Tab-separated table of C-alpha atoms and ligand atoms in Angstrom:
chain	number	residue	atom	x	y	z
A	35	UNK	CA	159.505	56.607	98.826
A	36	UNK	CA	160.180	53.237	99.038
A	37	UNK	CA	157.897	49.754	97.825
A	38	UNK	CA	156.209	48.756	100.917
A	39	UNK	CA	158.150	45.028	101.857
A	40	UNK	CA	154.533	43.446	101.534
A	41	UNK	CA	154.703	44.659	97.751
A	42	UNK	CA	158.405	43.334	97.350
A	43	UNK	CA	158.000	40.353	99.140
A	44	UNK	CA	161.438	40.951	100.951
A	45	UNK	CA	162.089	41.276	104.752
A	46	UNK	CA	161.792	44.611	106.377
A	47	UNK	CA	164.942	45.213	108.703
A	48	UNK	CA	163.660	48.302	110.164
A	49	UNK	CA	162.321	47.502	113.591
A	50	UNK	CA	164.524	44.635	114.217
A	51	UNK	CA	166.630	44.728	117.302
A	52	UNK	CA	170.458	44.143	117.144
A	53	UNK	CA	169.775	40.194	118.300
A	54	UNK	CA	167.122	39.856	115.805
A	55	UNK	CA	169.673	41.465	112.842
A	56	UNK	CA	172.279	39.168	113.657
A	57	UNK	CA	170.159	36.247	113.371
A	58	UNK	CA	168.948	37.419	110.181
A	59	UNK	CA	172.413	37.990	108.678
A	60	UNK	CA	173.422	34.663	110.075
A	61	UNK	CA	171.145	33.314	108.265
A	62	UNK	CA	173.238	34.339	104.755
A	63	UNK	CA	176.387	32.897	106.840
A	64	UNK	CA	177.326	36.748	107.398
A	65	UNK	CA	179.377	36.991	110.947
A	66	UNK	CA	178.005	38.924	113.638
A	67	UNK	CA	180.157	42.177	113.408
A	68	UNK	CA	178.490	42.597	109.832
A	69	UNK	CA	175.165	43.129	111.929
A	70	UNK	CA	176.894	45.876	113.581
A	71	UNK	CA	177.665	47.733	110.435
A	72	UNK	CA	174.409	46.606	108.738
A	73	UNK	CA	172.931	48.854	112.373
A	74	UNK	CA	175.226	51.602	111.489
A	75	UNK	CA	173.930	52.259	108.166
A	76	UNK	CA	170.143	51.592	109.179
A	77	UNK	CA	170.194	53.483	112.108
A	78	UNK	CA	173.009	55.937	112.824
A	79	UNK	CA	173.246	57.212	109.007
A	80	UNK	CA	169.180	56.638	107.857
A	81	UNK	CA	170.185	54.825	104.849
A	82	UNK	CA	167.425	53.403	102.770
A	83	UNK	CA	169.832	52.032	99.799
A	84	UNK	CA	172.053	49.094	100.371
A	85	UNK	CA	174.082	50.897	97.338
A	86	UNK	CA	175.325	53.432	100.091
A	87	UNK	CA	176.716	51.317	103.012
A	88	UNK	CA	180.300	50.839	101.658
A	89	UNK	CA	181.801	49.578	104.330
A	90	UNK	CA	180.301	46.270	103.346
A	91	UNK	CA	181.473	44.389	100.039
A	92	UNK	CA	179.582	45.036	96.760
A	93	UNK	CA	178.197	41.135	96.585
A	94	UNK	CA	177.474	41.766	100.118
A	95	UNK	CA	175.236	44.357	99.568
A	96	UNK	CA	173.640	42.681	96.192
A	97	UNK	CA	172.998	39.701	98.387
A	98	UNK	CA	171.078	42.185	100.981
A	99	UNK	CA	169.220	43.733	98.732
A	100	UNK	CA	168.110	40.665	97.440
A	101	UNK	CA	166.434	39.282	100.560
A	102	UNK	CA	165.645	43.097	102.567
A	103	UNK	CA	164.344	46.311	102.390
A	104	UNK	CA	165.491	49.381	104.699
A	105	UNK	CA	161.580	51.430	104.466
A	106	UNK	CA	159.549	53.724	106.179
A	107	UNK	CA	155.977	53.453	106.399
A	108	UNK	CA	154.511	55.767	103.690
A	109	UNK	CA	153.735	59.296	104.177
A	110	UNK	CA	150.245	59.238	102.723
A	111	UNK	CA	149.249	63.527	104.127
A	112	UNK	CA	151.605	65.876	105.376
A	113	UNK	CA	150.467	69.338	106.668
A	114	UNK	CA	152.108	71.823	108.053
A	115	UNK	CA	150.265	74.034	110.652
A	116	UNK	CA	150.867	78.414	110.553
A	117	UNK	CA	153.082	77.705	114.109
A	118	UNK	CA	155.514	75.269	112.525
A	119	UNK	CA	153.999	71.973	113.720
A	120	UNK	CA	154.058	69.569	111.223
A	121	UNK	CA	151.532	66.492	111.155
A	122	UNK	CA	152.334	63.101	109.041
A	123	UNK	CA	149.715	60.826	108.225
A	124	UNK	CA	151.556	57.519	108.184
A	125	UNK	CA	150.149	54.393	105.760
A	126	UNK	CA	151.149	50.990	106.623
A	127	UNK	CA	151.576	48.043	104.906
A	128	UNK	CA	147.628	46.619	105.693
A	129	UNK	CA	146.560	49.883	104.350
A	130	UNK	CA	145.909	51.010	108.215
A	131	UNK	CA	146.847	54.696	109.088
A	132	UNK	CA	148.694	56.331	112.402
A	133	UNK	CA	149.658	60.290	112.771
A	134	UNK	CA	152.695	61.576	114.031
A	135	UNK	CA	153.626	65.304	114.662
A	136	UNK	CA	156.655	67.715	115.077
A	137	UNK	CA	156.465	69.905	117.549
A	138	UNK	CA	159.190	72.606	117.267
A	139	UNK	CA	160.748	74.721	120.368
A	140	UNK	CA	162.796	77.151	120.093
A	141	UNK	CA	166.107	75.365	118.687
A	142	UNK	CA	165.251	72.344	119.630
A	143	UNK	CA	161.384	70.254	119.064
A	144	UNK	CA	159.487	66.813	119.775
A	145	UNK	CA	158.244	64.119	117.854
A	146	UNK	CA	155.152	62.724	119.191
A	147	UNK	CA	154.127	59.726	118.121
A	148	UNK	CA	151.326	56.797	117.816
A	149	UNK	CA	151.466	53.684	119.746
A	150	UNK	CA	148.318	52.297	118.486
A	151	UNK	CA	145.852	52.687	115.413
A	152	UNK	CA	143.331	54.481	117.570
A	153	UNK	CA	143.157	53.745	121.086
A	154	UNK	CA	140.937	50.815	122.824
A	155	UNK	CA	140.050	53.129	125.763
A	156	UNK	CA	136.954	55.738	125.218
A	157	UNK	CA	138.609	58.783	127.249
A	158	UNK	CA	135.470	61.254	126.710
A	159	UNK	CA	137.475	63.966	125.868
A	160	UNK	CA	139.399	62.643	123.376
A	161	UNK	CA	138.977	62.662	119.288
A	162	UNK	CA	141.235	59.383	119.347
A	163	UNK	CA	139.514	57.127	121.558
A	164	UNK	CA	136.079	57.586	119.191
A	165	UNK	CA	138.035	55.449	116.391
A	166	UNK	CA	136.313	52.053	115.984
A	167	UNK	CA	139.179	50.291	114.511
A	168	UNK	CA	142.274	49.556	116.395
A	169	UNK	CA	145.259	47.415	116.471
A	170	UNK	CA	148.646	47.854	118.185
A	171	UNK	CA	151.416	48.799	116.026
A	172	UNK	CA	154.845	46.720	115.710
A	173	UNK	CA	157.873	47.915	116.783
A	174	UNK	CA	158.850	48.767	112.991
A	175	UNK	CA	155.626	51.083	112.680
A	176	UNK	CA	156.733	52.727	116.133
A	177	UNK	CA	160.710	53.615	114.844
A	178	UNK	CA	159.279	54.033	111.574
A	179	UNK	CA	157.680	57.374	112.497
A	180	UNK	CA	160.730	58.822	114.005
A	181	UNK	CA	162.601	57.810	111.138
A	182	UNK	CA	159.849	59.976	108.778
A	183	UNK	CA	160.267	62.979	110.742
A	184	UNK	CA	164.051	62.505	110.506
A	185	UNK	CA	163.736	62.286	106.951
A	186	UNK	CA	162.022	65.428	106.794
A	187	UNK	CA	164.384	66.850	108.635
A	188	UNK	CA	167.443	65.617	107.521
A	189	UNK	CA	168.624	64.751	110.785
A	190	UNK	CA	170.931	62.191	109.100
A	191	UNK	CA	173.474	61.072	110.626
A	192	UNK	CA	172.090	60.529	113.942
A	193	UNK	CA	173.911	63.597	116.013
A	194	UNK	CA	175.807	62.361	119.224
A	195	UNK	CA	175.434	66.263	121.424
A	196	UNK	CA	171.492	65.280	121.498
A	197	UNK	CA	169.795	66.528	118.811
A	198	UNK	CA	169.353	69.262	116.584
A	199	UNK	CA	165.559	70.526	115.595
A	200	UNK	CA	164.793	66.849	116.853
A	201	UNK	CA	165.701	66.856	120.320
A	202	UNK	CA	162.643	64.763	122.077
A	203	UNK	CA	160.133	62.009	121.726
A	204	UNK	CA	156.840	61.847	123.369
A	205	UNK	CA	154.854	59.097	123.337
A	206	UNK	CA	151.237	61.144	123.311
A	207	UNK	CA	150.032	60.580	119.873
A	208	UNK	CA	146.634	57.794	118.867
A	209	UNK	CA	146.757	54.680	121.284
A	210	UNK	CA	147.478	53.416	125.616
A	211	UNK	CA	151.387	52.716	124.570
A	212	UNK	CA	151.375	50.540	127.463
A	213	UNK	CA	148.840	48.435	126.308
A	214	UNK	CA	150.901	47.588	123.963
A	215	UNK	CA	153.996	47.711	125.596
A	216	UNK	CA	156.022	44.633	123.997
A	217	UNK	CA	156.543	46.782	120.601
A	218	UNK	CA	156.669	49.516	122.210
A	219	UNK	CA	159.941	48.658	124.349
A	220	UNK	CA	161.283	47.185	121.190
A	221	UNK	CA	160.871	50.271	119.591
A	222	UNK	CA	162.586	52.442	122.274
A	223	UNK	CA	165.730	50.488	122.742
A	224	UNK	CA	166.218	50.558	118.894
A	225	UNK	CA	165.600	54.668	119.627
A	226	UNK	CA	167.584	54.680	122.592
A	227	UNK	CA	170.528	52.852	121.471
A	228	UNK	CA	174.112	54.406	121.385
A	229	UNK	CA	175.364	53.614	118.265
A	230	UNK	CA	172.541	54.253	116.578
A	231	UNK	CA	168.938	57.088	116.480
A	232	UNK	CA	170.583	57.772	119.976
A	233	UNK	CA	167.779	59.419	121.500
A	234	UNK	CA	168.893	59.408	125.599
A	235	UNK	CA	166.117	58.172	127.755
A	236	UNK	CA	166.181	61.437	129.364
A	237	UNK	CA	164.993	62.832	126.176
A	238	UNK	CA	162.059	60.396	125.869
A	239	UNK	CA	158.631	60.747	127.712
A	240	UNK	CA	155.809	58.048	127.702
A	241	UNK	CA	152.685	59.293	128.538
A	242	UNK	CA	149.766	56.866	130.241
A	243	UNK	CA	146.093	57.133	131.299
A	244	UNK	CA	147.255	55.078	134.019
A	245	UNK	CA	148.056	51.504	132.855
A	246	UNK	CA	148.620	50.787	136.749
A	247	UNK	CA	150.151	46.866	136.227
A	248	UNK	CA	152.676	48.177	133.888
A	249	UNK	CA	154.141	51.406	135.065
A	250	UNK	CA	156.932	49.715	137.649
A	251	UNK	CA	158.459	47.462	134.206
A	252	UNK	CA	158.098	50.497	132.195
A	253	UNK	CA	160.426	52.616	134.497
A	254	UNK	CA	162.369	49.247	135.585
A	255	UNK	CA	163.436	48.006	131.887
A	256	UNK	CA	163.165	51.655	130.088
A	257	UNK	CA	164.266	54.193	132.528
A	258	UNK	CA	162.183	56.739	130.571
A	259	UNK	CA	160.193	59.921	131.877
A	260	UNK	CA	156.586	59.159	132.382
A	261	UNK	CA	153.587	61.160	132.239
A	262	UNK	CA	150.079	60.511	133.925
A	263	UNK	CA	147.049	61.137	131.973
A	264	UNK	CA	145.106	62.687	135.024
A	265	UNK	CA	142.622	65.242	134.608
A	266	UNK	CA	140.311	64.566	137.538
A	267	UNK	CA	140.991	64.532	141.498
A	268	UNK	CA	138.071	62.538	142.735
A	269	UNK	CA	137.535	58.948	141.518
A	270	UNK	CA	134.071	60.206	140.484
A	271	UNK	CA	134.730	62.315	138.281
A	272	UNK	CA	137.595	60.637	136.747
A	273	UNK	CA	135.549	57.349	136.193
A	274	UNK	CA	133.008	59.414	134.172
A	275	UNK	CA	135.885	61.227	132.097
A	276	UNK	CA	138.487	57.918	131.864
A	277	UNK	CA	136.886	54.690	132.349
A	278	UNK	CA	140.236	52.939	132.712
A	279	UNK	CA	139.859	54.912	136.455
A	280	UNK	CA	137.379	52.112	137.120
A	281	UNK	CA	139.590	49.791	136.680
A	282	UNK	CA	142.601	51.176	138.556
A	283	UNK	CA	141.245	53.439	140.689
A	284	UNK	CA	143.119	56.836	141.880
A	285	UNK	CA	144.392	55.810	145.050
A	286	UNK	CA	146.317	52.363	143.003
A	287	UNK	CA	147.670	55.319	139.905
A	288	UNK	CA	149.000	57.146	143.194
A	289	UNK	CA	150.772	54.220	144.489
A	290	UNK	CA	152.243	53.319	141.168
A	291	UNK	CA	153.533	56.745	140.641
A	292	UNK	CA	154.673	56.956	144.595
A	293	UNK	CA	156.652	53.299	143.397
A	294	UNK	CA	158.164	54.268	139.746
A	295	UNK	CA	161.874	53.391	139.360
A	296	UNK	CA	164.053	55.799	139.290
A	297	UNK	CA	161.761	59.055	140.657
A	298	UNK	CA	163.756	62.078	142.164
A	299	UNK	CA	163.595	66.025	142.444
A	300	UNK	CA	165.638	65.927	139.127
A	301	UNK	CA	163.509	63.144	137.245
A	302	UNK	CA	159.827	63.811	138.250
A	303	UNK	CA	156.601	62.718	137.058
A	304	UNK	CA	154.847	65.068	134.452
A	305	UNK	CA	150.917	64.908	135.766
A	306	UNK	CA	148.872	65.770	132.593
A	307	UNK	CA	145.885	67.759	133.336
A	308	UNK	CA	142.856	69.076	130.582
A	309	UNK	CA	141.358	71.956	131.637
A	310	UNK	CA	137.894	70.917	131.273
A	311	UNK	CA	135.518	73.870	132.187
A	312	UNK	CA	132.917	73.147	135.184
A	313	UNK	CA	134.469	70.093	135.196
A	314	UNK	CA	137.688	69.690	137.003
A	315	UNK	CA	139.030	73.572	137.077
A	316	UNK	CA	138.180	74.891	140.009
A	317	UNK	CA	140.471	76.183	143.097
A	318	UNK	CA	139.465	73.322	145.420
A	319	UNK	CA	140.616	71.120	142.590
A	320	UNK	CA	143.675	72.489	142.357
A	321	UNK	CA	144.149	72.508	146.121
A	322	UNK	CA	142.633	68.585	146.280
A	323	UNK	CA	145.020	67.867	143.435
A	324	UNK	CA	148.266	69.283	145.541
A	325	UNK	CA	147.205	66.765	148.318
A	326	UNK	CA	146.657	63.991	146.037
A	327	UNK	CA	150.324	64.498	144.391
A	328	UNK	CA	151.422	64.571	147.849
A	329	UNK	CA	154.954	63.237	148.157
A	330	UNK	CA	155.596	62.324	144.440
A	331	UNK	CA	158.214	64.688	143.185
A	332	UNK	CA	156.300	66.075	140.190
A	333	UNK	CA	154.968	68.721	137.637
A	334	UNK	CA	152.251	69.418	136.133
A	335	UNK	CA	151.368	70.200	132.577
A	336	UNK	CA	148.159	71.731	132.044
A	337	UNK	CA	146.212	71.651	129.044
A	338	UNK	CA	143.178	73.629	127.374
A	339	UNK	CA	141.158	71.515	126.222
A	340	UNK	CA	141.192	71.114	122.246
A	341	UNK	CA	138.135	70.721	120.870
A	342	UNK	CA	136.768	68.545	118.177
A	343	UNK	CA	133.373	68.088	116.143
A	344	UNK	CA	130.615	66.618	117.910
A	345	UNK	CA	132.397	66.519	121.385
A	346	UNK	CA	130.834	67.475	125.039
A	347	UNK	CA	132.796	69.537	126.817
A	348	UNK	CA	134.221	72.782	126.237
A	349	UNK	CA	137.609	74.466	127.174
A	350	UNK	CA	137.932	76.056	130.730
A	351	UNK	CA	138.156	79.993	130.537
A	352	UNK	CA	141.668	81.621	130.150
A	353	UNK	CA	141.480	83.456	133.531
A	354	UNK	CA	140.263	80.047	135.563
A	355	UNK	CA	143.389	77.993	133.699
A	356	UNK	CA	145.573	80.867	135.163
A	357	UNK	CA	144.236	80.455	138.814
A	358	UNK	CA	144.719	76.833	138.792
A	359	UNK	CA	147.993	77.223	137.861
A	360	UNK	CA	149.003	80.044	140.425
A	361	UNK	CA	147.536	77.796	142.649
A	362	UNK	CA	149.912	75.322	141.807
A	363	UNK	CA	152.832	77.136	141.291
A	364	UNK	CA	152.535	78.697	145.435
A	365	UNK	CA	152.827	75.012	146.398
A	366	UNK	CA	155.628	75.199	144.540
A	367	UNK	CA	155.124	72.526	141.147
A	368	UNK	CA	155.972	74.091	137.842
A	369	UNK	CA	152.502	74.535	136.114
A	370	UNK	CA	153.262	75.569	132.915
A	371	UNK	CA	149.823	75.608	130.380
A	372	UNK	CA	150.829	74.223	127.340
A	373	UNK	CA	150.273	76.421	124.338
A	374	UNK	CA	148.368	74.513	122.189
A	375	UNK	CA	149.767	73.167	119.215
A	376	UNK	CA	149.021	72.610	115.428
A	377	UNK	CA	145.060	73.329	116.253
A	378	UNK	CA	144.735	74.098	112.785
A	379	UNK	CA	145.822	70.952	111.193
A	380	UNK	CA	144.096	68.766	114.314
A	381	UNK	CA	147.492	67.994	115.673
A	382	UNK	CA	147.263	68.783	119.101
A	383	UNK	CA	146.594	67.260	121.815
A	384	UNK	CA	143.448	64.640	121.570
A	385	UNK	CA	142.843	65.914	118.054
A	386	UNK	CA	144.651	62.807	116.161
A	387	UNK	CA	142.634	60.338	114.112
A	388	UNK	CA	142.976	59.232	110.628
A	389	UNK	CA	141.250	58.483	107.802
A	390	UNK	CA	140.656	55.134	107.366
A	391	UNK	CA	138.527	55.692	110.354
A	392	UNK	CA	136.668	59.077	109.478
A	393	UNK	CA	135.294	56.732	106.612
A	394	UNK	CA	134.251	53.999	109.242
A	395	UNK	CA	132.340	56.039	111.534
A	396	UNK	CA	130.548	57.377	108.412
A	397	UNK	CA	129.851	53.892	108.157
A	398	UNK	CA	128.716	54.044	111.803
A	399	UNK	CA	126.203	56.477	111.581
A	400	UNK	CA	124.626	54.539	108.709
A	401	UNK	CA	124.532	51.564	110.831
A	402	UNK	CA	123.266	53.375	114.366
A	403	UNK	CA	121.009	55.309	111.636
A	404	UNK	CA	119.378	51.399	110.729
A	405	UNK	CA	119.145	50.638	114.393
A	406	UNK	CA	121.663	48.517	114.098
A	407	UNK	CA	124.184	48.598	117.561
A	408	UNK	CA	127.035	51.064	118.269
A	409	UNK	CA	130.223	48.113	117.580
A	410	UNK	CA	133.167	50.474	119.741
A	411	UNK	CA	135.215	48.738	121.656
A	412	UNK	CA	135.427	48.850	125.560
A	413	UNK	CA	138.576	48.383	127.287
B	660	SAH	N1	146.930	57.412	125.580
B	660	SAH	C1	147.968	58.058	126.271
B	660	SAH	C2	148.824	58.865	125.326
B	660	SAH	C3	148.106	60.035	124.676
B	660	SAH	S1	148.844	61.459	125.295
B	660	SAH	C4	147.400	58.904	127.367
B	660	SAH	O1	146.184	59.084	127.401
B	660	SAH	O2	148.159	59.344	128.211
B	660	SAH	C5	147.843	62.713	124.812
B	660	SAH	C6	147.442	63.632	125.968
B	660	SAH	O3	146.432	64.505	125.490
B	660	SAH	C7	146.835	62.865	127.125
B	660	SAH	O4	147.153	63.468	128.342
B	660	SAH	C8	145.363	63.025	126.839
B	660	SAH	O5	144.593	62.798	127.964
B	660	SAH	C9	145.302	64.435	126.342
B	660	SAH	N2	144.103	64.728	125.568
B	660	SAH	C10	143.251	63.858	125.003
B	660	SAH	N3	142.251	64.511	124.390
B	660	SAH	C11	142.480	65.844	124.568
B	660	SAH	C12	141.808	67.026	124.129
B	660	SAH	N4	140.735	66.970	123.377
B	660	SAH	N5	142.344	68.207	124.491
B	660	SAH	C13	143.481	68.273	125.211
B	660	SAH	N6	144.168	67.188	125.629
B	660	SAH	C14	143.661	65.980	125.322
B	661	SF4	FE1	143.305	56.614	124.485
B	661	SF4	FE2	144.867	58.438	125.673
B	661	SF4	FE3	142.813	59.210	124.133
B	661	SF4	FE4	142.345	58.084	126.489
B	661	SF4	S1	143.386	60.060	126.134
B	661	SF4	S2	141.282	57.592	124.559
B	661	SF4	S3	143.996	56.594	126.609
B	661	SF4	S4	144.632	58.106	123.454
């Protein structure tokens, strides 16, 4: 593993767009095709050693190694789950902590990864949004992750036909990614770009609890799938479940979707949808949920509900998520349930949440135990 740049004191490249390398090596009076090559090594052939890239001159590379560092945020837990998903507990340079997870398929698999550390919204079904501590994560935090599970992988160089086990990224791991969505567009045209990780925006799904303000610029500037955190049909229930909904109300998250660049029969919406029991599973919901989606060429994705200590709700029964999903599937959306994932190692969905935080709401309980007031943030 490589020194954290805060312990060496020299600039981290990784996470820098091609404008912002350029500047950098103009800086050292270096021309800008050198940027290009620097980009190559960094991102196309997941070199960490300025040793390696010999297509640039030995006091070339002395002179970089002097000033930079090519890292990856440290790998502080790894676990790997009986079903093959693998879970990465990421440290960064402030000492703060993110998870990302592999999810393999067949030949192929998805890296999901963290937007935020923890997630500002207080979804009540979700193990992420009880973290107290959050902050958005840069753009070199956001490719770093990727870049881990490459590692693991080693997916080096970055293969042109698409990928290999590392085919996809989803953006469903801790935090709103368009609440932060200035690093995170950074950090998916660094992933996106041609001659370098290469991921196609086809490959690449960003999944929101319905950030209704940003969803046109996401699919305007990124062109990537998205998914809609839904899980409710009425606005009452879904203001109870997702306080965001107060906010931006169903019938707003319907326009938005109705409006997002690029839609067609070939590049739908994915509408995410827990399966919360004697909540939101029942046949009139799936029938009020076909004539909400009305229009919007979409699929759905439903999901049992993953439970986690201390948490309300409980999973809907087996045969109910089956009905809902026939339902579905007559009016003709694909309704696959999505096998959950990694439960063992809490990597599936809802389940992430690190450390750094399990030792904070410790603290918490010490400080609601002294009377002293609950301190979570409300979006
Ligand atoms: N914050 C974004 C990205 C997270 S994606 C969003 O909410 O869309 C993770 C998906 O898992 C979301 O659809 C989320 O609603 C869902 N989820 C959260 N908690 C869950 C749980 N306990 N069980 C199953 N799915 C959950
Ligand atoms: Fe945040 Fe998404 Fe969890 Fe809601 S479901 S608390 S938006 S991570």
């Amino acid at each position: 593993m490589t020194a954290s740049s805060e312990q060496t004191g020299r600039k981290a490249l990784v996470g820098l767009g091609r404008a912002e390398l350029e500047r950098e090596l103009a800086a050292l009076g270096e021309k800008p095709f050198r940027a290009r090559q620097l980009w190559h090594w960094i991102y196309n052939q997941g070199v960490t050693d300025f040793a390696r890239m010999t297509t640039l001159a030995k006091p070339l590379r002395e002179k970089l190694a002097e000033h930079f560092d090519v890292g990856r945020p440290a790998v502080s837990r790894e676990q790997l789950s009986t079903d093959g998903t693998r879970k990465w507990l990421l440290r960064f340079d402030d000492g703060n902590e993110a998870e990302a997870v592999y999810i393999p398929e067949d030949e192929r698999g998805a890296v999901c990864i963290s937007s935020q550390v923890g997630c500002t919204l207080t979804c009540r079904f979700c193990h992420t949004g009880t973290q107290l501590l959050v902050r958005n994560l840069t753009a070199a935090e956001i490719v770093g992750q990727f870049m881990v599970a490459r590692d693991a992988y080693g997916e080096w160089p970055s293969p042109m036909d698409g990928g290999r086990l590392i085919s996809n990224i989803v953006l469903m791991g801790m935090g709103e990614p368009l609440f932060n969505y200035d690093n995170v567009a950074a950090a998916l045209k660094i992933l996106m770009d041609n001659e370098g990780i290469a991921v196609s925006k086809r490959r690449i799904t960003l999944s929101t609890s319905g950030v209704v303000p940003m969803i046109e610029r996401c699919g305007r500037e990124l062109g990537v799938n998205l998914a809609i955190s839904l899980h409710a049909v009425t606005d009452e229930v879904r203001d109870r479940l997702m306080p965001i909904n107060k906010k931006f109300p169903l019938a707003e998250l319907m326009r938005a979707c109705r409006e997002y660049p690029g839609l067609s029969n070939a590049r739908r919406i994915t509408f995410e949808y827990v399966m919360l029991k004697g909540i939101n599973d029942s046949p009139a919901d799936a029938r009020a949920l076909i004539r909400l989606i009305k229009g919007i060429p979409a699929k759905f994705n439903l999901i049992p509900f993953n439970p986690w200590p201390g948490v309300e709700f409980e999973c809907s029964a087996q045969a109910d998520i089956k009905r809902f999903s026939d339902i579905l599937f007559d009016a003709g959306y694909s309704a696959p349930i999505r096998q959950p994932r990694g439960r063992d190692i809490l990597a599936a969905c809802g389940q992430l949440k690190s450390d750094s935080e399990r030792v904070r709401c410790s603290r918490l309980k010490d400080r609601l135990a002294a009377g002293i007031p609950d301190e979570h943030p409300v979006a």
